[in-house]
Coordinates of C-alpha atoms in Angstrom, one line a residue:
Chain A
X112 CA 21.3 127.6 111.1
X113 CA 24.0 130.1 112.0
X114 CA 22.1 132.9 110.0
X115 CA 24.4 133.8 108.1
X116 CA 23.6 133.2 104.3
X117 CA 26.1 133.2 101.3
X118 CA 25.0 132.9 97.6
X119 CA 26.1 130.7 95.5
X120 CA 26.6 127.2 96.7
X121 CA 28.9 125.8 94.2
X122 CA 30.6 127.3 91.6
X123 CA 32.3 126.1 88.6
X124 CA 34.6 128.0 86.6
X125 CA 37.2 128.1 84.1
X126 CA 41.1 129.6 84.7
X127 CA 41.8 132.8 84.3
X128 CA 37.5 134.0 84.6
X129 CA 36.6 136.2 87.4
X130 CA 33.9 135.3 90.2
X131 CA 31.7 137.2 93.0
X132 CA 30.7 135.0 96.4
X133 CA 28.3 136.9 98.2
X134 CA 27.3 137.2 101.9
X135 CA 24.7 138.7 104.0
X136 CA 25.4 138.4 107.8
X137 CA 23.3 137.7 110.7
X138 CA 21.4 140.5 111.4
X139 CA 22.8 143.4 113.6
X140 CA 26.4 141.7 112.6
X141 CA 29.0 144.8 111.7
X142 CA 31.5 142.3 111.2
X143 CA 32.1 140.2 108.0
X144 CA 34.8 137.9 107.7
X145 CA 36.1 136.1 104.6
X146 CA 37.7 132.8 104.5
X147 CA 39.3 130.1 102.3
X148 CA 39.6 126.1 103.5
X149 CA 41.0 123.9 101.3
X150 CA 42.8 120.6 102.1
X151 CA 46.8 121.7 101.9
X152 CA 46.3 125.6 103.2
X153 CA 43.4 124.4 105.9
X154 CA 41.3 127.4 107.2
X155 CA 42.9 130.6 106.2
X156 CA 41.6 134.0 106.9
X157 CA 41.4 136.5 103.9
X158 CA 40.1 139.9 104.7
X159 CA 37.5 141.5 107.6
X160 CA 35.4 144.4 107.1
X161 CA 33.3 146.6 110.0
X162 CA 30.5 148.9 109.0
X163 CA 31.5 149.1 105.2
X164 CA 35.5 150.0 106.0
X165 CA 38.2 146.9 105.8
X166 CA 39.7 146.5 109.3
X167 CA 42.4 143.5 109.0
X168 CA 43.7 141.7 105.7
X169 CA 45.2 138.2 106.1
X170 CA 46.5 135.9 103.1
X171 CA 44.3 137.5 100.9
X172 CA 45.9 137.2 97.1
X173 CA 46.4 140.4 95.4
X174 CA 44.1 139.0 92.6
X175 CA 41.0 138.7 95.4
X176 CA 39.2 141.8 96.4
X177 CA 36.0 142.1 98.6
X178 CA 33.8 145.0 100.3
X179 CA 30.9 145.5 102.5
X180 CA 27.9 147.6 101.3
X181 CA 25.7 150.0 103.4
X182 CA 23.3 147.3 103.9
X183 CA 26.4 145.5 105.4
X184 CA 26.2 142.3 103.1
X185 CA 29.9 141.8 101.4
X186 CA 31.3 140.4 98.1
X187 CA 34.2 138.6 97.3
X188 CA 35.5 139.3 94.0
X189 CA 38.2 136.4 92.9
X190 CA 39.9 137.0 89.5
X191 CA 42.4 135.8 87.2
X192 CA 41.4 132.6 89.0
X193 CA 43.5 129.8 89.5
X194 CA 42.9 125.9 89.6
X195 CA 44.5 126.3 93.2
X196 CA 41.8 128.9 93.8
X197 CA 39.3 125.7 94.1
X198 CA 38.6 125.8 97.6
X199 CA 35.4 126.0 100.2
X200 CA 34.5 129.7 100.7
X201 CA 33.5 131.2 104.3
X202 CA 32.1 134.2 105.5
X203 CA 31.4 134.8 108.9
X204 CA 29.7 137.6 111.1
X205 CA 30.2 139.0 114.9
X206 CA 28.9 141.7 116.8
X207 CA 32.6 142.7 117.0
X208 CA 31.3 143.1 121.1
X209 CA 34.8 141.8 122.7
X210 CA 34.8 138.0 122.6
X211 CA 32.0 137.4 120.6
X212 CA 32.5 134.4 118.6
X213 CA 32.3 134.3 114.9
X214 CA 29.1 132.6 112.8
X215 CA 30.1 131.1 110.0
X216 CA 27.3 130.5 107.0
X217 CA 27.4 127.4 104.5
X218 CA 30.4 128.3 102.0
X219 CA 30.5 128.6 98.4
X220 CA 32.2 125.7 97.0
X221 CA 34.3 126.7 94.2
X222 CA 35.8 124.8 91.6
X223 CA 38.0 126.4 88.7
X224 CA 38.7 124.0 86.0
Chain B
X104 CA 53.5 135.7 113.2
X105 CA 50.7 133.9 114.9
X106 CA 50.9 130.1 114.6
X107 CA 48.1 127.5 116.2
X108 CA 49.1 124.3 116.4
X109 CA 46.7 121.7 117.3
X110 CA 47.1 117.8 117.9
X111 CA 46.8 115.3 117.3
X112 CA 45.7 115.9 113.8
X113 CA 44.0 112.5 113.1
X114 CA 42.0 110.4 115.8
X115 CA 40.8 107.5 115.8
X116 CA 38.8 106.1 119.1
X117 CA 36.6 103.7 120.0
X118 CA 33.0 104.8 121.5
X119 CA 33.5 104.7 125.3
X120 CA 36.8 106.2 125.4
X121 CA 38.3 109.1 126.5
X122 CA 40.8 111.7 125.3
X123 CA 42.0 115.1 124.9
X124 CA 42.5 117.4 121.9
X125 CA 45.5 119.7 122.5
X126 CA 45.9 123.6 120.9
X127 CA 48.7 125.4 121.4
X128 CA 48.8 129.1 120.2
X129 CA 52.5 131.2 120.0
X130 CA 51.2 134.2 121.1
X131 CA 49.7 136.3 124.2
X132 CA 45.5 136.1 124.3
X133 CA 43.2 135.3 126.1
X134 CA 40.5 134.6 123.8
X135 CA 40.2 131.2 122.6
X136 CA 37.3 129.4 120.7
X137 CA 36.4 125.9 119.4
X138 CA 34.3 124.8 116.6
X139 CA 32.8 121.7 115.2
X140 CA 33.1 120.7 111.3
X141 CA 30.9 118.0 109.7
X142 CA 32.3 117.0 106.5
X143 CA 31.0 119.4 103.3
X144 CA 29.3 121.1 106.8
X145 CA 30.0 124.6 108.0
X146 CA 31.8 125.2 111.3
X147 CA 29.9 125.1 114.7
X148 CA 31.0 127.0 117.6
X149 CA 31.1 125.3 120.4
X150 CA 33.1 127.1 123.4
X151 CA 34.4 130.7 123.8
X152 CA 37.1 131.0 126.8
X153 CA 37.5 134.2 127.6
X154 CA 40.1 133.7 130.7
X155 CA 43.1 132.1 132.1
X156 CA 41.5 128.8 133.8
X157 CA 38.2 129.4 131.6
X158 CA 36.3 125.6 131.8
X159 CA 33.3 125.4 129.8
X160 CA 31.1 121.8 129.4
X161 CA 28.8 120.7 127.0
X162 CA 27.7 117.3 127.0
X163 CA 30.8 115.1 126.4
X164 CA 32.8 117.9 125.9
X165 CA 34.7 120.1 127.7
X166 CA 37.4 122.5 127.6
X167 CA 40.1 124.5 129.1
X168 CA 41.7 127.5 128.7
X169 CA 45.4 128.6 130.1
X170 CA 46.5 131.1 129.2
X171 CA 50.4 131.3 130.6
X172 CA 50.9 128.2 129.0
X173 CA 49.1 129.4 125.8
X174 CA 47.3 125.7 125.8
X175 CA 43.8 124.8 125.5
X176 CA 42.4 121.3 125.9
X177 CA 39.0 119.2 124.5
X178 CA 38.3 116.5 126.5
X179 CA 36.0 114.3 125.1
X180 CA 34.3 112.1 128.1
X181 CA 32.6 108.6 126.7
X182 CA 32.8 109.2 123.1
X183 CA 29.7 108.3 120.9
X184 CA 29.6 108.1 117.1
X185 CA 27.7 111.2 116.7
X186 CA 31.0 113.3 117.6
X187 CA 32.9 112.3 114.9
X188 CA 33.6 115.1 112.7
X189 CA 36.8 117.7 112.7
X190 CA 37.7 119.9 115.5
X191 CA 39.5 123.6 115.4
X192 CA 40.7 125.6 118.0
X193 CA 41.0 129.8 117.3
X194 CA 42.8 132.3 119.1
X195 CA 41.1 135.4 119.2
X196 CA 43.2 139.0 118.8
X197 CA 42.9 142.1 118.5
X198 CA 39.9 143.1 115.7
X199 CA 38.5 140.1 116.6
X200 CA 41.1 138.1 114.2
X201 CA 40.8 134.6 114.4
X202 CA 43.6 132.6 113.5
X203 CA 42.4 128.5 113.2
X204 CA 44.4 125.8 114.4
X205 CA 45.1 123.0 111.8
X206 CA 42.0 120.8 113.2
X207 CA 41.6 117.4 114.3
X208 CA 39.8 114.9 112.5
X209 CA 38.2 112.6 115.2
X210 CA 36.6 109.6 114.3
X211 CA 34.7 107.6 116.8
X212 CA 34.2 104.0 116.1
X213 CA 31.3 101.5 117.7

């Protein structure tokens, strides 16, 4: 158990409806880190926030937003979703202390139909 | 941009065997890190090399770290079932980024 938790597990949606994946990181974790796997794009990063502020954007689509609250757990918010949106969901936390690795929590499973 | 490249991408190996896992990364760091992914499973870390010639073991794993030639290695020593699962590599840059290597899907057979 990485401690890391994300909420919900699977998720099954129609196109075009809009979603929220949530994550609360291990504790003492500033970092959060959002990811999408899926089997042609493999593990891509999406977007990193630090103590509530964004700090890095990868591929994140314009159509997916996210944001870290002041007690430091984070939301994804998908919309206008896709069937290519179906894909595993990660989050992950750090300490951000230089080289830290990352801990990654069990993904939200999403599948839009 | 940054690309990780990682091979083979599928292997199959008999228990007993040995091999190596390659990643190869595009740009300067000098932060590299390894995971473990069980199928439907999250990702594991395993290893964080931190430094040109960084070795780390675990087990029947170990890897390597250089850093001029922007290569790590996983050597698997004796491979037993239990390590099939897939492998990624990550460079580390600056923010604490990680950019994932394409993994390797390593299958151990008896």
């Amino acid at each position: 158990d990485s401690g890391v938790t994300q909420t919900p597990k699977h998720l099954i949606t129609a196109t075009g409806q809009r979603v929220t994946l949530r994550c609360s990181p291990r504790s003492g974790d500033l970092s959060v880190y959002w990811y999408q796997q899926s089997l042609d794009q493999g593990l891509q990063f999406l977007i990193q926030y630090y103590n509530g502020e964004e700090r890095a954007k990868g591929n994140i689509l314009e159509r997916f937003s996210a944001q870290q609250f002041p007690d430091l757990h984070s939301e994804l918010n998908l919309s206008s979703l896709e069937l290519g949106d179906s894909a595993l969901y990660f989050c992950a936390s750090s300490s951000d202390a230089p080289g830290e690795t990352q801990y990654f929590g069990p993904g939200t499973r999403l599948l839009v139909l | 941009e940054l690309k990780v490249e990682q091979n083979p991408l599928f292997l199959s190996m008999q228990e007993g065997k040995n091999y190596t896992i390659y990643c190869n990364y595009s740009t300067t760091s000098d932060r590299l890190y390894w995971y473990r992914q069980d199928p439907g499973k999250s990702l594991e870390s395993l290893f964080v090399l931190l430094s040109n010639g960084a070795v780390k073991q675990e087990g029947r794993l170990m890897a390597s770290l250089d850093t001029k030639a922007r290569l790590s290695t996983l050597h698997i020593t004796a491979a037993v079932h239990d390590l099939s699962a897939t492998y990624f590599c990550a460079v580390g840059r600056i923010g604490n980024q990680f950019y994932f290597g394409t993994g390797t899907s390593l299958t151990v057979i008896p």
